[in-house]
Amino acid sequence: MAREYMEILNRFRVLIIGRANAGKTTILQRVCNTVENPEIFDGNGEKIDNAVVQGTLKDELVFRSNPGFVFHDSSGFEAGSVQQFDKMKKFVINHAAARVLENRIHAIWYCIPMNEYERTVTAAEKKFFNECDTGHVPVVVLLTKVDALNLAAFEELLDEGLEEEEAERRATEREFKLLEHWKTHIKHELDQCKFPPKFYLPLTKMCEESTDCAALIQCTASALNEEGLERLLLSTQQSSIALCIEYAMKHEVGRILRKGKTEGQRVDIEGFQSDVLTWFPKHSTNIAFDDKSNLLSKDATIQSIAKHGVACLLIIEYCYFLLLNEQSPTKQDVVPLAFKEYKSSGVAATIHQAVEVAVQQHGHDVDELCQTLLQVVLENCM
């Protein structure tokens, strides 16, 4: 299934739902690392002039900064419009199990704005989570505009008799308590519904252009629970290389370690390295390891497999760093440069020792070993 998705699909499709002014467009801009508005296309791929034609739920929103994401917007879903709800429900049902894989939605983000915390769960939310069966498509509730709770916290403290200076000092702590209270309330209400969401995620500082969406990507990936879609999402997003490393470690390094333990230590080096690369942003997957960049013999021990997996991830991470540099090398040169840096920087010796200890302590349990190896990678990035 993982290979099927990677071969057939090249875009990750998300339906974003919520009231008007819930901050939906801002979230999509942060996910795609842009301040520009999306281009809008109809179901036939024809570009739509939004100033002339009112967009619909079927239309595709695509940002030039990351065309690998395709979004559908519910355009201010409210409970009062039965017709609008029925259209959305039909869209979800049709696209959750579309015969054409490219037309399927892979995740749903349901936005609840916290600047309206007194009406967090309205009839709209209850209607959706009681009547809209999304099937295998996970729904993640996003608590948006969380920063508005800071003002609410400040005003609460003033009402309790605190001076402004003291209220300002304690507002952050009170804001956290308010968020936990309302998150618990929302979860309690929606978990009782027939089709409850998979996760609940507060989003902060979305108004800041520098805010990354690693937490949203990670939460969505966890909700997918399907390797092919996880790989598609991770290779589409550009928010966090650390997430790519984490999932490549879990799936590819973990897989080859298990194979080494159960089937002997003969390793397909080229296949392994190619599989690891598929977890990284697509623009970097054109890079390739050559014969000179192999760190592993075909007949290998569990320790050498683990060492190679760690080295492979460190080299790819450094390739990504080099490619983002203004004076970046060509994709043909980037792996040899990263490999040379790995061998000459002293990191290789550190890795050898760290992996030896990790295998001694956790070699009996691949999951534990991979967690330890992940920390080794993250602590030794070049």
XYZ file of C-alpha atoms in Angstrom:
382
model
C 0.000 0.000 0.000
C 2.846 2.413 0.824
C 4.406 1.935 -2.605
C 0.994 2.226 -4.280
C 0.429 5.665 -2.799
C 3.915 6.893 -3.677
C 3.610 5.705 -7.271
C 0.062 6.932 -7.932
C -0.270 10.006 -5.734
C 1.843 13.110 -5.602
C -0.499 15.443 -3.720
C -1.862 15.341 -0.178
C -5.489 16.461 -0.019
C -7.034 18.155 3.049
C -10.560 19.368 3.766
C -10.542 22.280 6.208
C -13.809 23.042 8.005
C -14.882 25.775 10.366
C -16.804 28.945 10.918
C -16.085 32.122 9.017
C -13.065 33.955 10.473
C -11.805 30.839 12.253
C -8.327 31.437 10.847
C -8.457 28.717 8.203
C -6.624 30.560 5.436
C -3.881 31.634 7.831
C -3.299 28.014 8.857
C -3.001 26.927 5.234
C -0.546 29.747 4.554
C 1.629 28.659 7.476
C 1.534 25.032 6.350
C 2.734 26.110 2.905
C 5.146 28.733 4.258
C 3.680 31.679 2.390
C 1.736 34.903 2.859
C 0.209 34.720 -0.605
C -3.360 33.669 -1.259
C -3.931 30.311 -2.941
C -4.752 29.787 -6.569
C -8.155 28.189 -7.100
C -8.920 25.446 -9.606
C -12.163 23.714 -10.475
C -12.589 19.944 -10.622
C -11.238 19.885 -14.182
C -8.039 21.660 -13.254
C -9.121 24.968 -14.778
C -8.006 28.057 -12.880
C -10.808 30.158 -11.386
C -10.794 33.918 -10.918
C -12.117 34.187 -7.364
C -12.929 37.855 -7.871
C -15.427 36.890 -10.568
C -16.703 33.459 -9.512
C -17.589 32.417 -5.968
C -15.574 29.328 -5.012
C -17.244 26.082 -3.957
C -16.292 23.151 -1.755
C -15.261 21.133 -4.818
C -12.695 23.717 -5.860
C -9.029 23.024 -5.158
C -6.934 25.579 -3.275
C -3.249 25.324 -4.156
C -0.350 27.494 -3.010
C 2.523 28.105 -5.416
C 4.989 27.699 -2.545
C 3.936 24.062 -2.088
C 1.686 22.658 -4.824
C 1.945 19.222 -3.224
C -0.905 20.185 -0.895
C -4.463 20.472 -2.183
C -7.043 22.052 0.109
C -10.821 22.222 0.077
C -12.478 24.935 2.180
C -15.914 24.620 3.759
C -16.247 28.421 3.453
C -17.640 29.225 6.874
C -19.715 26.162 7.692
C -22.527 27.055 10.099
C -25.336 24.964 11.538
C -28.074 27.203 10.188
C -27.657 26.124 6.573
C -29.048 22.626 6.084
C -28.283 22.787 2.369
C -24.663 23.744 2.996
C -24.237 20.935 5.528
C -25.734 18.362 3.159
C -23.361 19.456 0.393
C -20.395 19.127 2.703
C -21.547 15.726 3.965
C -21.956 14.476 0.396
C -18.510 15.814 -0.489
C -16.911 14.023 2.470
C -18.622 10.710 1.700
C -17.757 10.876 -2.006
C -14.147 11.890 -1.486
C -13.375 9.684 1.503
C -13.664 6.574 -0.642
C -13.315 7.892 -4.191
C -12.407 5.210 -6.726
C -9.804 7.508 -8.230
C -7.088 7.675 -5.573
C -6.024 11.157 -6.660
C -9.471 12.518 -5.732
C -9.552 11.150 -2.190
C -9.241 13.436 0.797
C -6.645 12.200 3.246
C -7.362 14.290 6.334
C -9.906 16.758 7.708
C -8.990 19.737 9.869
C -11.945 21.087 11.843
C -11.263 24.582 13.215
C -12.791 25.878 16.443
C -11.767 29.487 17.227
C -10.871 30.204 20.839
C -11.656 33.904 20.542
C -15.251 32.631 20.809
C -14.545 30.271 23.691
C -17.970 30.852 25.205
C -19.435 29.014 22.189
C -16.746 26.462 21.409
C -19.129 23.573 20.760
C -22.206 24.775 18.928
C -24.957 22.954 17.084
C -22.680 23.006 14.017
C -19.984 20.927 15.694
C -22.463 18.463 17.189
C -24.260 18.055 13.881
C -21.023 17.347 12.027
C -19.597 14.843 14.505
C -22.927 13.063 14.961
C -24.016 12.867 11.331
C -20.920 12.972 9.147
C -19.212 9.596 8.921
C -15.753 10.314 7.507
C -14.857 6.634 7.282
C -11.120 6.030 7.354
C -10.359 9.751 6.928
C -9.210 11.129 10.303
C -10.549 14.402 11.680
C -8.243 16.594 13.735
C -9.874 19.407 15.709
C -7.727 22.534 15.590
C -8.199 25.081 18.354
C -7.431 28.288 16.495
C -6.813 31.850 17.674
C -5.600 30.496 21.025
C -3.639 33.703 21.615
C -6.958 35.498 22.188
C -7.149 33.689 25.534
C -4.321 35.865 26.824
C -6.602 38.900 26.859
C -9.378 36.853 28.473
C -6.906 35.703 31.127
C -5.731 39.265 31.750
C -9.306 40.523 32.143
C -10.164 37.663 34.515
C -7.245 38.587 36.740
C -8.289 42.248 36.746
C -11.814 41.213 37.728
C -10.294 39.283 40.631
C -8.787 42.515 41.926
C -5.189 42.290 40.720
C -3.288 45.383 39.645
C -2.552 45.663 35.924
C 1.163 44.943 36.300
C 0.547 41.810 38.369
C -2.278 40.695 36.069
C -0.007 41.058 33.059
C 2.720 39.043 34.782
C 0.352 36.178 35.591
C -1.670 36.256 32.366
C 0.358 33.574 30.571
C -0.138 31.079 33.387
C -3.872 31.811 33.490
C -4.052 31.581 29.690
C -2.640 28.049 29.868
C -5.246 27.072 32.465
C -8.039 28.528 30.345
C -6.811 26.623 27.306
C -6.675 23.354 29.220
C -10.172 23.991 30.601
C -11.734 24.665 27.212
C -9.797 21.906 25.474
C -11.087 19.450 28.093
C -14.609 20.819 27.631
C -14.470 20.483 23.839
C -13.044 16.973 24.054
C -15.710 15.927 26.558
C -18.504 17.221 24.321
C -17.235 15.853 21.013
C -16.007 12.495 22.298
C -19.632 11.682 23.087
C -20.637 12.144 19.455
C -21.194 9.239 17.078
C -18.138 10.062 14.941
C -15.675 11.820 17.279
C -12.437 13.430 16.095
C -9.122 11.598 16.308
C -7.078 14.360 17.960
C -7.362 17.865 19.414
C -4.549 20.337 18.733
C -4.209 23.958 19.943
C -2.463 26.235 17.443
C -0.622 29.315 18.692
C 1.096 32.283 17.060
C -0.478 31.570 13.673
C -0.433 35.297 12.916
C 3.369 35.257 12.926
C 4.823 34.507 9.508
C 7.763 32.619 11.035
C 5.524 30.108 12.832
C 6.062 26.566 11.615
C 3.408 23.884 11.564
C 5.475 20.886 12.629
C 3.020 20.067 15.425
C 0.095 20.074 12.978
C 1.963 17.876 10.505
C 2.999 15.447 13.240
C -0.526 15.275 14.663
C -1.983 14.649 11.210
C 0.606 11.976 10.434
C -0.193 10.233 13.724
C -3.896 10.330 12.892
C -3.384 8.747 9.463
C -2.068 5.468 10.847
C -1.221 4.261 7.343
C 2.350 4.167 6.112
C 1.622 5.164 2.526
C -0.248 8.307 3.564
C 2.286 9.124 6.266
C 5.007 8.983 3.630
C 2.965 11.145 1.245
C 2.356 13.782 3.931
C 5.941 13.845 5.212
C 7.403 14.125 1.719
C 4.967 16.942 0.889
C 5.394 19.121 3.970
C 8.336 21.500 4.339
C 7.880 22.409 8.003
C 10.176 19.915 9.707
C 13.080 17.808 8.508
C 13.167 16.278 12.001
C 9.780 14.656 11.355
C 11.112 13.139 8.135
C 14.031 11.711 10.093
C 11.713 10.340 12.791
C 9.430 8.512 10.356
C 12.274 7.260 8.156
C 13.925 5.864 11.273
C 10.709 4.204 12.429
C 9.753 2.664 9.096
C 12.905 2.161 7.025
C 15.679 1.686 9.578
C 13.286 -0.306 11.755
C 12.289 -2.474 8.789
C 15.851 -3.282 7.752
C 16.853 -4.017 11.353
C 13.957 -6.455 11.728
C 14.853 -8.074 8.436
C 18.456 -8.380 9.558
C 17.406 -10.058 12.806
C 14.961 -12.516 11.253
C 16.367 -13.216 7.792
C 20.083 -12.798 8.270
C 22.228 -9.767 7.674
C 22.266 -9.524 3.893
C 21.205 -5.987 3.017
C 19.939 -4.291 -0.150
C 21.950 -1.095 0.269
C 20.625 0.816 -2.742
C 17.023 -0.131 -2.030
C 17.326 0.920 1.597
C 18.838 4.308 0.754
C 16.190 4.966 -1.897
C 13.418 4.060 0.546
C 14.819 6.429 3.177
C 14.864 9.297 0.672
C 11.139 8.909 -0.051
C 10.342 10.237 3.433
C 11.979 13.580 2.718
C 10.563 16.636 0.890
C 10.071 15.820 -2.766
C 12.452 18.423 -4.107
C 15.293 16.579 -2.374
C 14.387 13.091 -3.584
C 16.237 13.609 -6.847
C 19.466 13.289 -4.902
C 20.968 9.825 -4.934
C 23.707 7.904 -3.200
C 26.494 6.688 -5.466
C 28.717 3.657 -4.927
C 31.354 5.774 -3.196
C 28.845 6.884 -0.560
C 28.062 3.401 0.739
C 28.964 2.850 4.371
C 27.833 -0.755 4.601
C 28.915 -4.072 3.198
C 26.268 -6.438 1.883
C 27.033 -8.910 4.660
C 26.442 -6.855 7.767
C 25.826 -7.105 11.487
C 22.917 -5.508 13.338
C 25.377 -2.922 14.632
C 26.633 -2.022 11.155
C 23.051 -1.841 9.844
C 22.139 0.545 12.678
C 25.271 2.585 12.069
C 24.504 2.832 8.367
C 20.910 3.886 9.055
C 22.055 6.687 11.359
C 24.761 7.810 8.927
C 22.317 7.770 6.027
C 19.859 10.021 7.867
C 22.599 12.431 8.958
C 23.917 12.718 5.406
C 20.434 13.331 3.972
C 19.739 15.943 6.660
C 22.954 17.730 5.716
C 22.067 17.479 2.008
C 18.800 19.220 2.785
C 20.699 21.942 4.659
C 23.048 22.436 1.704
C 20.192 22.584 -0.804
C 18.518 25.366 1.184
C 21.710 27.417 1.174
C 21.760 30.403 -1.193
C 24.925 29.054 -2.820
C 23.710 25.477 -2.837
C 25.553 22.819 -4.819
C 23.886 20.879 -7.612
C 21.890 17.798 -6.670
C 24.574 15.690 -8.315
C 27.252 17.142 -6.021
C 25.328 17.411 -2.767
C 25.648 13.796 -1.583
C 29.428 13.577 -2.128
C 29.828 16.884 -0.267
C 27.664 15.716 2.635
C 29.419 12.347 2.707
C 32.813 14.068 2.806
C 31.661 16.301 5.668
C 30.383 13.281 7.579
C 33.698 11.451 7.237
C 35.909 14.455 8.040
C 33.929 16.191 10.799
C 34.462 13.615 13.511
C 30.755 12.778 13.559
C 31.439 9.308 12.157
C 33.575 8.360 15.171
C 30.931 9.684 17.563
C 28.227 7.720 15.766
C 30.253 4.517 15.853
C 30.553 4.696 19.634
C 26.943 5.797 20.241
C 25.514 3.062 18.020
C 27.659 0.409 19.681
C 26.251 1.372 23.085
C 22.682 1.562 21.725
C 22.874 -1.929 20.211
C 24.340 -3.373 23.399
C 21.506 -1.885 25.475
C 18.532 -2.242 23.106
C 19.542 -4.685 20.380
C 16.921 -7.156 21.596
C 14.067 -4.687 20.934
C 13.999 -2.952 17.540
C 11.447 -0.324 18.612
C 13.543 0.742 21.596
C 16.690 0.627 19.491
C 15.133 2.904 16.857
C 14.079 5.418 19.525
C 17.634 5.513 20.845
C 19.107 5.776 17.351
C 16.716 8.643 16.592
C 18.143 10.592 19.527
C 21.646 9.845 18.261
C 20.734 11.353 14.883
C 19.043 14.453 16.301
C 21.936 15.124 18.680
C 24.606 14.833 15.988
C 23.261 16.765 13.006
C 26.138 18.351 11.122
